[in-house]
XYZ file of C-alpha atoms in Angstrom:
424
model
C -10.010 -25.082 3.517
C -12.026 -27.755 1.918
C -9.590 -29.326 -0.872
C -10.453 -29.745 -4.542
C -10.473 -33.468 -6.289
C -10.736 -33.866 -9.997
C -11.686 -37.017 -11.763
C -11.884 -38.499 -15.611
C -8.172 -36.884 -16.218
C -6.712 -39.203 -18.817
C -3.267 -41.436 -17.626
C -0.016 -40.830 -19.479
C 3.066 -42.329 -19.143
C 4.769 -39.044 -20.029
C 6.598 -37.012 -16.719
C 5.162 -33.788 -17.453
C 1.735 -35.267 -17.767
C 1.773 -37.427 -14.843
C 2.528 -34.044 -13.066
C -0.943 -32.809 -13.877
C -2.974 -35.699 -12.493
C -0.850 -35.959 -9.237
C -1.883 -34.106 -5.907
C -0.787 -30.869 -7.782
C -4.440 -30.178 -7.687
C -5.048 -30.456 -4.190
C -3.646 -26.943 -2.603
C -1.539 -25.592 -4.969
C -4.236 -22.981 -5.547
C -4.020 -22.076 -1.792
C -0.044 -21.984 -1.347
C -0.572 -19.612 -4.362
C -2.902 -17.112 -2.564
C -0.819 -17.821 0.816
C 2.206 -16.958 -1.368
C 1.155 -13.790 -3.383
C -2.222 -12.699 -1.755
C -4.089 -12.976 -5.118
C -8.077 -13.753 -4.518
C -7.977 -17.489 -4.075
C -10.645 -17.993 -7.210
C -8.238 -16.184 -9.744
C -5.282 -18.647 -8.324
C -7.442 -21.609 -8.907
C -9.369 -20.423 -12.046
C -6.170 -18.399 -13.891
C -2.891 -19.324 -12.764
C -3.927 -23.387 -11.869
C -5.746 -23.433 -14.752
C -3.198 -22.006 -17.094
C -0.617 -23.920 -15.446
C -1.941 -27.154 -16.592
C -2.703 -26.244 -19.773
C 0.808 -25.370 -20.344
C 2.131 -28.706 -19.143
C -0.366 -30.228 -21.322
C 0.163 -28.660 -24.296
C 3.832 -29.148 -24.192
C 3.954 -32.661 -22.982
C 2.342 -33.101 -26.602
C 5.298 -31.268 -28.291
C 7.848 -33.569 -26.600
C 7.732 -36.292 -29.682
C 7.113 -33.729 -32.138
C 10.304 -31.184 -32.403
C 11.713 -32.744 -35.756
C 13.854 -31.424 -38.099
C 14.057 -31.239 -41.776
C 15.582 -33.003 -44.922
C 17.107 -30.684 -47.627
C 18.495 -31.940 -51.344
C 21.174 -29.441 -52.641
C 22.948 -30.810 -55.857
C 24.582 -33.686 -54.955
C 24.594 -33.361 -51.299
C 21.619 -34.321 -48.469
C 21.669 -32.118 -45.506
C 19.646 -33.126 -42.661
C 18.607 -30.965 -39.590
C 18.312 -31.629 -35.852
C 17.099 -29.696 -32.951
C 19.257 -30.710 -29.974
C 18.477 -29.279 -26.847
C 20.450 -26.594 -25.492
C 21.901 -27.963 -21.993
C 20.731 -26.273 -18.340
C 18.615 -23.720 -18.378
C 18.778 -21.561 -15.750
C 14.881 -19.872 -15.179
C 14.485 -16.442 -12.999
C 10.366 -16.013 -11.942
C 8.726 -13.030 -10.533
C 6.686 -12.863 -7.602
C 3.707 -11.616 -9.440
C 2.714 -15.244 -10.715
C 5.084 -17.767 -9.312
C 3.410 -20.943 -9.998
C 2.005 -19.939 -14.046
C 5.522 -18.676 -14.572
C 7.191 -21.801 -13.205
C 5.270 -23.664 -15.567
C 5.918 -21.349 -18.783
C 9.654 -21.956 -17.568
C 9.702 -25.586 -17.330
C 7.045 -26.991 -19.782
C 9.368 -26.266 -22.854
C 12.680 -26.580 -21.318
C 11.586 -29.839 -20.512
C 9.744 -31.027 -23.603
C 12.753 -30.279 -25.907
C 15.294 -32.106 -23.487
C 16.708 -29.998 -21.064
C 17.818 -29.471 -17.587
C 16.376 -26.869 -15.463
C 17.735 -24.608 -12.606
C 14.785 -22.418 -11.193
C 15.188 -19.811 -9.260
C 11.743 -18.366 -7.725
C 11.609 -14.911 -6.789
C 12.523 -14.196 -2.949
C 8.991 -12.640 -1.766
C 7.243 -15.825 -2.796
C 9.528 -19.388 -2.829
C 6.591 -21.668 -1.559
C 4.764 -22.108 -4.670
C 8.151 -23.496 -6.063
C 9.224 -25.475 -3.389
C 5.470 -26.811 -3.228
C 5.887 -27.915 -7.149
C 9.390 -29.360 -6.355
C 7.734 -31.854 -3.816
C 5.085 -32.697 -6.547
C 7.827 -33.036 -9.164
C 9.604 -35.719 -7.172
C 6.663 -37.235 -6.536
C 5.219 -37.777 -9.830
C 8.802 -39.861 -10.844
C 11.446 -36.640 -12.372
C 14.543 -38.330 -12.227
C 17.181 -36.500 -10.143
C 18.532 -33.423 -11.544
C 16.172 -32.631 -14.417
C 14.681 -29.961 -12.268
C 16.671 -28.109 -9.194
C 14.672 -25.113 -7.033
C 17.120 -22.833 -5.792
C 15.701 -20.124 -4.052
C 17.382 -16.915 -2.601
C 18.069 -13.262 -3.778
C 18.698 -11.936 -7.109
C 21.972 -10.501 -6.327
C 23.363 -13.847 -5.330
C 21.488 -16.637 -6.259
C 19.999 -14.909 -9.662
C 23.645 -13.404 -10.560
C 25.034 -16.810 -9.814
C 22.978 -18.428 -12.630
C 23.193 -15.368 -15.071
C 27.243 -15.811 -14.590
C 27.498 -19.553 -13.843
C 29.599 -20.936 -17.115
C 27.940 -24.437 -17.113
C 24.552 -22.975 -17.450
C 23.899 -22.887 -21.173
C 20.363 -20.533 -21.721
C 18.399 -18.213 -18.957
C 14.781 -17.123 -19.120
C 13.938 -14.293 -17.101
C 10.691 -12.640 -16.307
C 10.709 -8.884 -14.606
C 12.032 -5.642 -14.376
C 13.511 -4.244 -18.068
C 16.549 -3.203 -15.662
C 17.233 -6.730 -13.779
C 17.231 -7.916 -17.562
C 19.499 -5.641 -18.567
C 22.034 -6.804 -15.768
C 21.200 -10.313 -16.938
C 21.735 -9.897 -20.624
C 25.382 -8.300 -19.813
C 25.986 -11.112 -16.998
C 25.433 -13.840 -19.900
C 27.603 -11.880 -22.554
C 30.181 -11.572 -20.266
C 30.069 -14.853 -18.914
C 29.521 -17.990 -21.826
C 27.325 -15.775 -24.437
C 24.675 -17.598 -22.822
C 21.108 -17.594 -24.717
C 18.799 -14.897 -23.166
C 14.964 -15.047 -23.112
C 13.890 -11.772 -21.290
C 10.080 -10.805 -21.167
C 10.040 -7.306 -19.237
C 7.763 -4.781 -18.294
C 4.799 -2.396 -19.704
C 3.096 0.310 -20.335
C 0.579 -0.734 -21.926
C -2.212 1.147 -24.549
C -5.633 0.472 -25.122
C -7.199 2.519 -27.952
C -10.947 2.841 -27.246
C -13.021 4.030 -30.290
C -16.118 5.689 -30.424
C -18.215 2.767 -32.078
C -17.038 0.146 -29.551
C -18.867 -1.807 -27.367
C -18.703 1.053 -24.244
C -19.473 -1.620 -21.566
C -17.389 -4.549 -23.017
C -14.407 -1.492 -23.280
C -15.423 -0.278 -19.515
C -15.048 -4.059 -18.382
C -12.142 -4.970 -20.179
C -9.811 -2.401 -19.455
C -10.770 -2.100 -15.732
C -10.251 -5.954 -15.167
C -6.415 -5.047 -17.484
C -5.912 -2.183 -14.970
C -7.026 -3.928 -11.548
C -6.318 -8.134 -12.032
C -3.833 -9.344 -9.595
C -4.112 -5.720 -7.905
C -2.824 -4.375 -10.976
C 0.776 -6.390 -10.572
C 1.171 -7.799 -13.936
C 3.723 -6.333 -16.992
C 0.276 -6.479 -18.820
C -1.814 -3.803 -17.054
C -4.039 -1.632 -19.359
C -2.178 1.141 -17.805
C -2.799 3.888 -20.686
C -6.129 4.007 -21.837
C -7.479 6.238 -24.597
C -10.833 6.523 -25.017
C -12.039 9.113 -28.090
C -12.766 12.120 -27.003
C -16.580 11.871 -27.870
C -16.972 8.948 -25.440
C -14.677 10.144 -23.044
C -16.903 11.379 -19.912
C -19.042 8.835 -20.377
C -16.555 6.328 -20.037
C -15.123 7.849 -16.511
C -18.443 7.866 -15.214
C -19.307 3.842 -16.262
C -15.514 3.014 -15.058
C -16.285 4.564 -12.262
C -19.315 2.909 -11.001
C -17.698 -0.172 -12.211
C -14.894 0.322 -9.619
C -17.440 0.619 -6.965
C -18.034 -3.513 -7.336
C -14.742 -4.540 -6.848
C -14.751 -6.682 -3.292
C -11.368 -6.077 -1.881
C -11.047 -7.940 1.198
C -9.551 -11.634 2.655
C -7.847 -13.357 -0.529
C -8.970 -16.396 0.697
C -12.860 -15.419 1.163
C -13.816 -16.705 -2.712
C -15.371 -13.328 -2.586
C -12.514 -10.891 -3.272
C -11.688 -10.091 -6.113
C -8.875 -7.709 -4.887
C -6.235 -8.533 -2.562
C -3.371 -6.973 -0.940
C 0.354 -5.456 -2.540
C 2.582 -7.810 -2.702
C 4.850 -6.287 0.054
C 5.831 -2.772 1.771
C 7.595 -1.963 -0.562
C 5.531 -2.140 -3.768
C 2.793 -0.231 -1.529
C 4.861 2.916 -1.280
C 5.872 2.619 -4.859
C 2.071 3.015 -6.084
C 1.109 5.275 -3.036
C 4.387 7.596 -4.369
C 3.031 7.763 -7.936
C -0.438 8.137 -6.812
C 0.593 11.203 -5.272
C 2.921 12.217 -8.202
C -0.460 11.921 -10.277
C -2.311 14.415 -7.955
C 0.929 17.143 -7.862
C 0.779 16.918 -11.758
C -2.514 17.472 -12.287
C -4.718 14.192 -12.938
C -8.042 14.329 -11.638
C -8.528 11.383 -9.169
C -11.526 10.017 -9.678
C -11.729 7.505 -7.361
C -9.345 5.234 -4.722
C -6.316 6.767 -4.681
C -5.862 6.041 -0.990
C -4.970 2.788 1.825
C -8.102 0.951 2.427
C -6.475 1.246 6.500
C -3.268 2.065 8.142
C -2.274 -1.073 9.000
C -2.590 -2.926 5.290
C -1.169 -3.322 2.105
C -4.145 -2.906 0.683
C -4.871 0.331 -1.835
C -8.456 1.059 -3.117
C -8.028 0.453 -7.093
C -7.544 4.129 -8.307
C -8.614 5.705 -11.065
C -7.451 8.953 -12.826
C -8.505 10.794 -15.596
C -7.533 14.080 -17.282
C -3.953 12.117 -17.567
C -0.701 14.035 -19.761
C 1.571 12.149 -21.350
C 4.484 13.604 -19.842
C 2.905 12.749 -16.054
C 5.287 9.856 -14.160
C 1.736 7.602 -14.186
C 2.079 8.056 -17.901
C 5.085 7.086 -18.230
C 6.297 4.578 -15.418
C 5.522 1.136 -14.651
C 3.240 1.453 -11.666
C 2.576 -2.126 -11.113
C -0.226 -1.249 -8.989
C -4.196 -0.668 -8.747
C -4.153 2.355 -10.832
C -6.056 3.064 -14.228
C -4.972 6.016 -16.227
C -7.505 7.319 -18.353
C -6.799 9.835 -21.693
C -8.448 11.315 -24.178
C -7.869 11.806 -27.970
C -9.210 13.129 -31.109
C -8.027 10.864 -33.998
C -7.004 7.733 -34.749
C -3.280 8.922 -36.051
C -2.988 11.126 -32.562
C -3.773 7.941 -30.339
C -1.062 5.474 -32.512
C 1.348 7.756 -32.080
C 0.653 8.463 -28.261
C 0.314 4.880 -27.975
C 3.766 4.015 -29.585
C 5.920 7.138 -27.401
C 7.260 4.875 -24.768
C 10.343 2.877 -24.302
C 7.810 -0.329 -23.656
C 6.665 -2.486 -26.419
C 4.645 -5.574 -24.544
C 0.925 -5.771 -25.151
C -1.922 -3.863 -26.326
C -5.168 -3.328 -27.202
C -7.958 -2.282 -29.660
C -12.365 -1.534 -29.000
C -13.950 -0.594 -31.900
C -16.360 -2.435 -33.802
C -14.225 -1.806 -37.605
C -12.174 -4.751 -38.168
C -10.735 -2.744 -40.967
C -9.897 0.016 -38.558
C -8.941 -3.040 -36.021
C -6.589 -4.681 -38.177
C -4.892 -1.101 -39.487
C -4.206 -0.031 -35.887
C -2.841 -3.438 -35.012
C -0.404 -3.007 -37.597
C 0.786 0.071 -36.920
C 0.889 -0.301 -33.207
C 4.680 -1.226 -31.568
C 3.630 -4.374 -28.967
C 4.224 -8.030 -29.169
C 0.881 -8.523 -28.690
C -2.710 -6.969 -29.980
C -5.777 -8.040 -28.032
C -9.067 -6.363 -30.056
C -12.197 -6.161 -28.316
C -10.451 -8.248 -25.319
C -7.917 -8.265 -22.753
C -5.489 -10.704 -20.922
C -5.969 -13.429 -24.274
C -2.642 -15.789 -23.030
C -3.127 -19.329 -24.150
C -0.683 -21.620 -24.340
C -0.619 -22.020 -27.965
C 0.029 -18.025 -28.418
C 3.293 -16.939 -28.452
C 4.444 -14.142 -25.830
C 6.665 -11.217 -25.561
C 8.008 -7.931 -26.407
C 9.252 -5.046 -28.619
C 11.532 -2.891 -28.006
C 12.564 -2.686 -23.630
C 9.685 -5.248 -22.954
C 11.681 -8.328 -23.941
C 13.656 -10.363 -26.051
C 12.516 -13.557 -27.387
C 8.885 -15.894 -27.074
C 7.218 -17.566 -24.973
C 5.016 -20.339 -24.720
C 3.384 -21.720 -28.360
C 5.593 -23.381 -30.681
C 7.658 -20.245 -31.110
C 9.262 -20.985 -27.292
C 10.734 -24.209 -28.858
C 13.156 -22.237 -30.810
C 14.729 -20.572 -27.884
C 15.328 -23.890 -25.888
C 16.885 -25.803 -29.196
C 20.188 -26.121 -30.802
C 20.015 -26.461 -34.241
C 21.879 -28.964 -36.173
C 22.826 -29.262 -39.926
C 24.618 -32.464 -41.073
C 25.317 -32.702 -44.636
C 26.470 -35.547 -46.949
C 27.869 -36.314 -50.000
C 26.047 -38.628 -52.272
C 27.518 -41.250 -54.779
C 26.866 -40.620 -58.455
C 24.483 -42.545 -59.822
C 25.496 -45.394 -62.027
């Protein structure tokens, strides 16, 4: 494949920026496809994208975490932020190389030493970066790769003593073996962001295409493998049918095909075992009584590829209701009133994202206040920047990432206080 070149990026004499202007940009869009099966436009356009964004925006926080000066009677106390030691950093094979990067940049900017560990289904993109991150000067150490299993090499850094914070991104239940590992170990620090199942609230007086699009692109991106899926949409029961029928024919355009033909815009599963996950609940959905509107099925025998699946008619005590699917498959409901769908929204054990369609920013702004999720999107979906912070209430997470908010969990906090002479 023909590699990409970019020109008129700025020089800096900072590691983490030199990273960006290295060779970085010459195939680590491919090893990401090669390593996930994502469509090779959304690893170059999202996760390359986002990934040097990151690195850029905290490469210009590393000379700005400062502390403050406090008078109290006749004592000056000062306060540092000290970094917090080795940071051990668990990724997920859903994006490897954005993740390594939300790991890192911070770590690194506030003065620490990092020990990733990539997930086992995908360990190129890592290794790819470590090469890169040698290259562009890292001195020895800063950064180790250290890939393998999560029962070894994952519960070696959640128990290791001498590792003094871990950030982990994935399953609420690997979290919850990592948050007793550190308590049990050193009372390590613990940054967790888990998984979803997320609401979208679609109101009457939306914008019904912009709601259509949105969602769909929630409930399909990265063939729906993301802790942000729009997995539970609900759509006012006035607008209901017609939004089935427009989601439906939007379905219909999605290319699924070779992730490395910059057509597709839907790839395979990430393995055989996530495919019989989402062809099990697929199933479950037909047994309990959700209308399948469309996919629902193997696009061949021989694949890990499944048609992106839509059902409507969904209950909220169905297991596509209420389990993480992590897979092509949009679950439509209805409702009747705006109190109904916050409450429907808010009865699960997941408290990651969410989102809001209706053209009432006082109606926008009420629901987003009421509504249990780190994160309210209105009349969008899949905001991240890097200046936003991320993560989740209640099993979705503890702690931020990314924006200036990360900084706090990758600090130490000082306070030194003195006595001052009486004045003369």
């Amino acid at each position: 494949m023909k590699t990409t070149t970019w020109t008129n990026v700025p020089q800096c004499p900072n590691k983490m920026e030199s990273l960006i202007v290295r060779p970085v940009l010459l195939s680590s869009q491919t090893v990401e496809t090669l390593d996930t099966g994502k469509p090779f436009l959304q690893s170059l356009f999202i996760d390359l994208d986002g990934s040097i964004k990151t690195l850029r925006y905290y490469a210009g926080w590393s000379d700005k975490i400062h502390g403050k000066s406090l008078r109290v009677g006749d004592f000056m106390s000062i306060t540092k932020h000290e970094p917090v030691g080795v940071c051990g950093a668990i990724i997920p094979w859903n994006f490897p190389l954005l993740m390594f990067m939300w790991k890192i940049a911070p770590a690194l900017s506030c003065g620490n030493t990092v020990v990733v560990k990539p997930a086992e289904q995908t360990p190129l993109t890592a290794l790819h970066m470590g090469s890169l991150i040698k290259e562009a000067g890292f001195p020895a150490g800063v950064v180790n790769i250290v890939p393998g299993f999560g029962p070894t090499a994952g519960a070696a850094i959640a128990n290791h003593m001498d590792i003094d914070k871990v950030a982990f991104t994935g399953s609420t239940e690997t979290g919850q073996l990592i948050q007793t590992a550190a308590a049990k170990s050193n009372l390590k620090r613990v940054t967790l962001e888990l998984g979803g199942k997320n609401p979208c609230i679609v109101f009457a007086d939306c914008d019904l295409q912009l709601a259509v699009e949105d969602t769909q692109t929630g409930a399909f991106y990265n063939q729906g493998q993301c802790c942000t899926a729009a997995s539970r949409v609900f759509v006012e029961e006035s607008i209901h049918d017609q939004f089935v029928r427009l989601s439906i024919e939007n379905a219909k355009k999605i290319v699924v095909g070779d992730p490395l033909d910059p057509l597709t815009s839907h790839g395979p599963q990430i393995d055989q075992q996530q495919f019989d996950k989402i062809m099990d609940l697929i199933e479950s959905g037909k047994k309990e009584g959700a209308r399948l509107e469309y996919g629902g099925t193997p696009v061949s025998n021989k694949s890990l590829f499944i048609q992106p699946t839509i059902f409507s008619g969904v209950k909220d005590h169905m297991r596509i209701a209420k389990e993480e699917i992590f897979g092509p498959v949009q679950c439509i409901f209805s409702f009747q009133s705006q109190e109904e769908a916050i409450r429907r929204a808010n009865s699960s054990r997941y408290g990651l994202v969410s989102a809001i369609f209706t053209s009432s920013m006082d109606r926008a702004l009420s629901v987003s206040a009421a509504l249990e999720t780190g994160t309210v999107w209105i009349n969008c979906y899949n905001s991240l920047h890097a200046q936003t912070p991320f993560g989740g209430y209640k099993m979705s997470g503890i702690g931020r990432e990314l924006g200036e908010y990360a900084l706090a969990e990758y600090t130490e906090v000082k306070a030194v206080t003195l006595k001052l002479k009486e004045a003369v």
